[in-house]
Coordinates of C-alpha atoms in Angstrom, one line a residue:
M710 CA -10.6 2.7 -13.0
N711 CA -10.2 2.1 -16.7
K712 CA -6.4 0.5 -15.9
A713 CA -7.7 -1.2 -13.4
R714 CA -10.5 -2.9 -15.2
Q715 CA -8.0 -3.6 -18.1
Y716 CA -5.8 -5.3 -15.9
V717 CA -8.1 -8.0 -14.5
K718 CA -9.4 -8.3 -18.1
D719 CA -6.1 -8.9 -19.8
V720 CA -5.2 -11.3 -17.2
L721 CA -8.3 -13.3 -17.3
D722 CA -8.2 -13.4 -21.0
E723 CA -4.6 -14.4 -20.5
A724 CA -3.5 -11.7 -22.9
I725 CA -1.0 -10.9 -20.0
V726 CA 1.2 -13.9 -18.8
T727 CA 1.1 -13.7 -15.3
N728 CA 1.1 -16.5 -12.1
K729 CA -2.0 -18.4 -10.6
Y730 CA -2.2 -15.9 -7.6
I731 CA -2.2 -12.9 -9.7
K732 CA -5.2 -14.7 -11.5
L733 CA -6.7 -15.6 -8.1
A734 CA -6.6 -12.1 -7.3
C735 CA -8.3 -10.8 -10.3
E736 CA -11.0 -13.6 -10.0
R737 CA -11.5 -12.6 -6.5
F738 CA -12.2 -8.9 -7.6
N739 CA -14.5 -9.6 -10.5
E740 CA -16.3 -12.1 -8.0
G741 CA -16.9 -9.5 -5.2
L742 CA -18.3 -7.2 -8.1
N743 CA -20.8 -9.7 -8.9
N744 CA -21.9 -10.7 -5.5
Q745 CA -21.9 -7.1 -4.0
R746 CA -25.9 -6.6 -4.2
K747 CA -26.4 -10.2 -2.7
S748 CA -27.5 -10.6 0.8
F749 CA -24.7 -13.5 1.9
F750 CA -21.7 -10.7 1.0
P751 CA -21.1 -7.8 3.4
F752 CA -19.0 -5.5 1.2
Y753 CA -19.7 -3.2 -1.7
F754 CA -17.0 -1.6 -4.3
D755 CA -16.9 2.3 -3.8
E756 CA -15.9 3.4 -7.4
E757 CA -15.5 6.9 -6.4
K758 CA -12.5 6.0 -3.6
A759 CA -10.8 3.8 -5.9
Q760 CA -10.7 6.4 -8.4
R761 CA -9.5 9.0 -5.7
I762 CA -6.3 7.2 -5.1
I763 CA -5.8 6.5 -8.8
N764 CA -6.2 10.0 -9.8
F765 CA -3.7 11.1 -7.0
F766 CA -0.7 9.8 -8.4
P767 CA -0.4 11.8 -11.3
F768 CA 0.1 14.8 -8.8
L769 CA 3.2 13.2 -8.1
R770 CA 6.5 13.3 -9.9
H771 CA 9.4 11.2 -10.2
W772 CA 12.5 12.5 -8.8
K773 CA 15.3 10.2 -10.6
G774 CA 16.0 8.7 -14.1
V775 CA 14.7 9.4 -17.8
S776 CA 11.2 10.0 -15.7
A777 CA 12.6 12.7 -13.5
G778 CA 10.0 15.8 -13.2
K779 CA 7.2 13.9 -14.9
P780 CA 4.2 12.7 -13.3
I781 CA 3.7 9.3 -11.7
D782 CA 1.8 7.6 -14.7
L783 CA 0.4 4.3 -12.9
E784 CA 1.0 1.1 -15.0
N785 CA -2.4 -1.0 -15.3
W786 CA -1.3 -3.7 -12.4
Q787 CA -0.5 -0.9 -9.9
A788 CA -4.0 0.7 -10.5
F789 CA -6.0 -2.6 -10.1
Y790 CA -3.7 -2.8 -6.7
L791 CA -5.1 0.6 -5.4
A792 CA -8.5 -0.2 -6.6
D793 CA -8.8 -3.3 -4.9
L794 CA -7.1 -2.0 -1.8
F795 CA -9.1 1.2 -1.5
G796 CA -12.2 0.6 -3.3
W797 CA -13.9 -2.5 -1.2
M798 CA -16.0 -1.0 1.7
R799 CA -17.6 -2.9 4.6
Q800 CA -21.4 -2.5 4.7
D801 CA -21.4 -2.5 8.5
G802 CA -19.7 0.7 9.2
D803 CA -18.7 2.1 5.7
I804 CA -15.0 1.3 6.2
R805 CA -12.4 -0.2 4.2
K806 CA -12.7 -3.9 3.7
Y807 CA -8.7 -4.6 3.9
S808 CA -6.6 -3.4 6.8
S809 CA -3.6 -5.2 5.7
S810 CA -1.9 -5.7 2.4
D811 CA 1.2 -7.8 1.1
L812 CA 2.7 -6.8 -2.0
W813 CA 5.3 -9.3 -3.4
V814 CA 6.9 -8.0 -6.8
A815 CA 10.0 -8.7 -8.9
R816 CA 12.8 -6.1 -8.5
K817 CA 12.7 -2.7 -10.9
N818 CA 8.7 -2.7 -11.0
G819 CA 8.3 0.7 -9.1
K820 CA 7.6 -1.0 -5.7
T821 CA 9.3 1.6 -3.9
T822 CA 7.7 4.6 -5.5
L823 CA 4.4 3.1 -5.1
A824 CA 4.8 2.6 -1.6
A825 CA 6.3 6.3 -1.4
G826 CA 3.0 7.4 -3.1
L827 CA 1.0 5.2 -0.7
G828 CA 2.5 7.2 2.2
I829 CA 2.2 10.6 0.8
Y830 CA -1.8 9.7 0.3
G831 CA -2.2 8.6 3.7
L832 CA -0.4 11.9 5.1
T833 CA -2.7 14.0 2.8
K834 CA -5.7 12.6 1.3
D835 CA -7.1 10.0 3.4
G836 CA -9.7 11.9 5.4
V837 CA -7.8 11.5 8.8
H838 CA -7.2 14.4 11.1
G839 CA -3.5 13.7 12.7
P840 CA -2.5 10.7 10.5
Q841 CA 0.8 9.3 11.5
I842 CA 2.7 7.1 8.8
Y843 CA 5.7 5.1 9.1
T844 CA 8.0 3.1 7.2
V845 CA 9.9 0.1 9.1
A846 CA 12.5 -2.6 7.8
T847 CA 14.8 -4.6 9.6
T848 CA 17.6 -1.5 9.3
A849 CA 17.6 2.2 9.5
D850 CA 19.0 2.3 6.0
Q851 CA 16.3 -0.1 4.3
A852 CA 13.5 1.9 6.0
S853 CA 14.9 5.3 5.0
I854 CA 14.6 4.2 1.4
C855 CA 10.7 4.5 1.0
F856 CA 10.6 7.7 3.2
N857 CA 13.6 9.4 1.3
D858 CA 11.7 8.6 -2.0
A859 CA 8.5 10.4 -0.4
K860 CA 10.4 13.3 0.5
K861 CA 11.9 13.5 -3.0
I862 CA 8.6 13.0 -4.8
I863 CA 7.1 15.9 -2.6
D864 CA 10.2 18.4 -3.1
R865 CA 9.4 17.9 -7.1
S866 CA 5.7 17.8 -6.8
P867 CA 4.2 21.4 -6.9
A868 CA 0.9 20.8 -5.4
L869 CA 2.5 19.5 -2.6
A870 CA 5.6 21.4 -1.8
R871 CA 3.6 24.3 -0.9
R872 CA 2.0 22.9 1.6
I873 CA 4.3 19.6 3.1
K874 CA 7.3 20.5 5.1
T875 CA 9.9 17.4 4.7
L876 CA 12.9 17.5 7.1
R877 CA 15.8 15.3 7.7
Y878 CA 14.0 12.9 9.7
S879 CA 10.2 13.6 9.4
I880 CA 7.9 14.6 6.8
T881 CA 5.1 17.0 8.3
N882 CA 1.7 18.1 7.2
D883 CA 0.4 21.1 9.3
F884 CA -3.1 21.0 7.5
N885 CA -4.2 17.8 9.3
D886 CA -1.2 17.6 12.1
G887 CA 0.1 14.9 10.2
I888 CA 3.5 13.2 10.2
F889 CA 5.7 10.8 8.5
K890 CA 8.5 9.1 9.7
Y891 CA 11.0 5.8 9.4
F892 CA 12.2 3.6 11.9
A893 CA 14.4 0.2 12.2
A894 CA 13.2 -2.9 13.7
K895 CA 15.7 -2.6 16.7
S896 CA 14.3 0.8 17.6
T897 CA 13.9 1.3 21.2
N898 CA 11.3 4.2 20.9
M899 CA 8.5 2.7 19.0
D900 CA 6.1 2.0 22.0
G901 CA 3.1 4.8 22.1
F902 CA 2.8 5.3 18.5
D903 CA -0.9 5.8 17.0
P904 CA 0.3 4.9 13.2
S905 CA -2.7 5.3 10.6
H906 CA -0.6 3.9 7.8
T907 CA 2.7 1.4 8.3
I908 CA 5.0 0.4 5.3
A909 CA 7.0 -2.2 6.0
D910 CA 9.5 -2.8 3.6
E911 CA 11.2 -5.8 2.4
I912 CA 9.4 -8.2 4.5
H913 CA 11.1 -11.0 3.3
A914 CA 14.3 -9.8 5.3
H915 CA 12.3 -9.7 8.9
K916 CA 13.5 -12.7 10.9
T917 CA 10.6 -12.2 13.5
S918 CA 7.5 -10.1 13.7
E919 CA 8.2 -7.6 16.2
V920 CA 8.2 -4.5 14.1
V921 CA 5.0 -5.6 12.6
D922 CA 3.1 -6.7 15.9
V923 CA 4.3 -3.2 17.5
M924 CA 2.8 -1.3 14.8
K925 CA -0.1 -3.3 14.6
S926 CA -0.7 -2.9 18.2
G927 CA -0.6 1.0 18.0
M928 CA -3.4 0.8 15.3
G929 CA -5.8 -0.1 17.3
A930 CA -7.6 3.6 18.0
R931 CA -7.7 4.1 14.1
Q932 CA -10.6 3.4 12.6
E933 CA -9.2 2.5 8.9
P934 CA -5.8 1.9 9.5
L935 CA -3.6 0.2 6.8
M936 CA -0.5 -2.2 7.4
I937 CA 1.4 -2.2 4.1
K938 CA 3.9 -5.3 3.6
T939 CA 6.0 -5.0 0.6
S940 CA 8.8 -7.3 -0.6
T941 CA 10.9 -8.6 -3.6
A942 CA 11.5 -12.2 -3.3
G943 CA 15.0 -11.6 -2.0
F944 CA 18.2 -13.8 -1.8
R945 CA 17.0 -15.5 1.3
S946 CA 13.1 -15.5 3.4
Y947 CA 13.6 -15.6 7.2
A948 CA 10.8 -17.5 8.7
Y949 CA 8.4 -14.5 9.2
G950 CA 8.9 -13.2 5.9
Y951 CA 8.1 -16.8 4.5
S952 CA 5.2 -17.3 6.5
Q953 CA 3.7 -14.1 5.3
F954 CA 4.5 -15.3 1.7
D955 CA 2.8 -18.3 2.2
Y956 CA -0.4 -17.1 4.3
S957 CA -1.1 -14.6 1.3
Q958 CA -1.1 -17.6 -1.3
K959 CA -3.3 -19.5 1.0
V960 CA -5.9 -16.1 1.4
L961 CA -5.9 -16.3 -2.3
E962 CA -6.6 -20.2 -2.8
G963 CA -9.6 -19.7 -0.2
V964 CA -7.6 -21.9 2.7
Y965 CA -8.0 -18.8 4.6
E966 CA -10.5 -16.3 4.6

């Protein structure tokens, strides 16, 4: 948690130059910590759960570039994102506060590697039997990028390669009957899924909410489902993609709860 807390401190002290919405996210995090023992605040921060996913990433290995073969060392902003997403719990039921996340970052900031790591965590360490992890995008090629990153990370990570099978179109975990696949938005065989984690990549390019809606409807039977929507700004943002960006801003501004 040191990296996460340091990032929040640096943003709020303006040691890091960032935008209004990152500051609002950090302020919301600190405000939650201050309110978690008050009767009106129905959430609490589980330090152990936050640290668990942060500790997971160094077991993963980069597969390309100058870092190939080296452990994934989270940047401070990534540690904050993961701690915020996985650490907050609901007092009623002791389940995660958040079931959906929108992550918008500039190119070359490790978005795909982070998303692949989240998928691998969901497949192996999220405490679910029979996890189903899916990456979805507007095209099969785009959806396969995160999936293939996950495959290559697993193959180069000794702690995982002994346990996880990576095939051309799927990744399987026989220890918990888990599976990891990818699909394009126009796939005709998406109904009937029971996803525990869905990673919707480059959400700015989604013209409609169709693929996200299908995956959300399939998550209904899961106790702690997670919809992770990631995107760069892109050259064009279609109606649905822009609506998600706008909605995220309004949540941080307090317009929406």
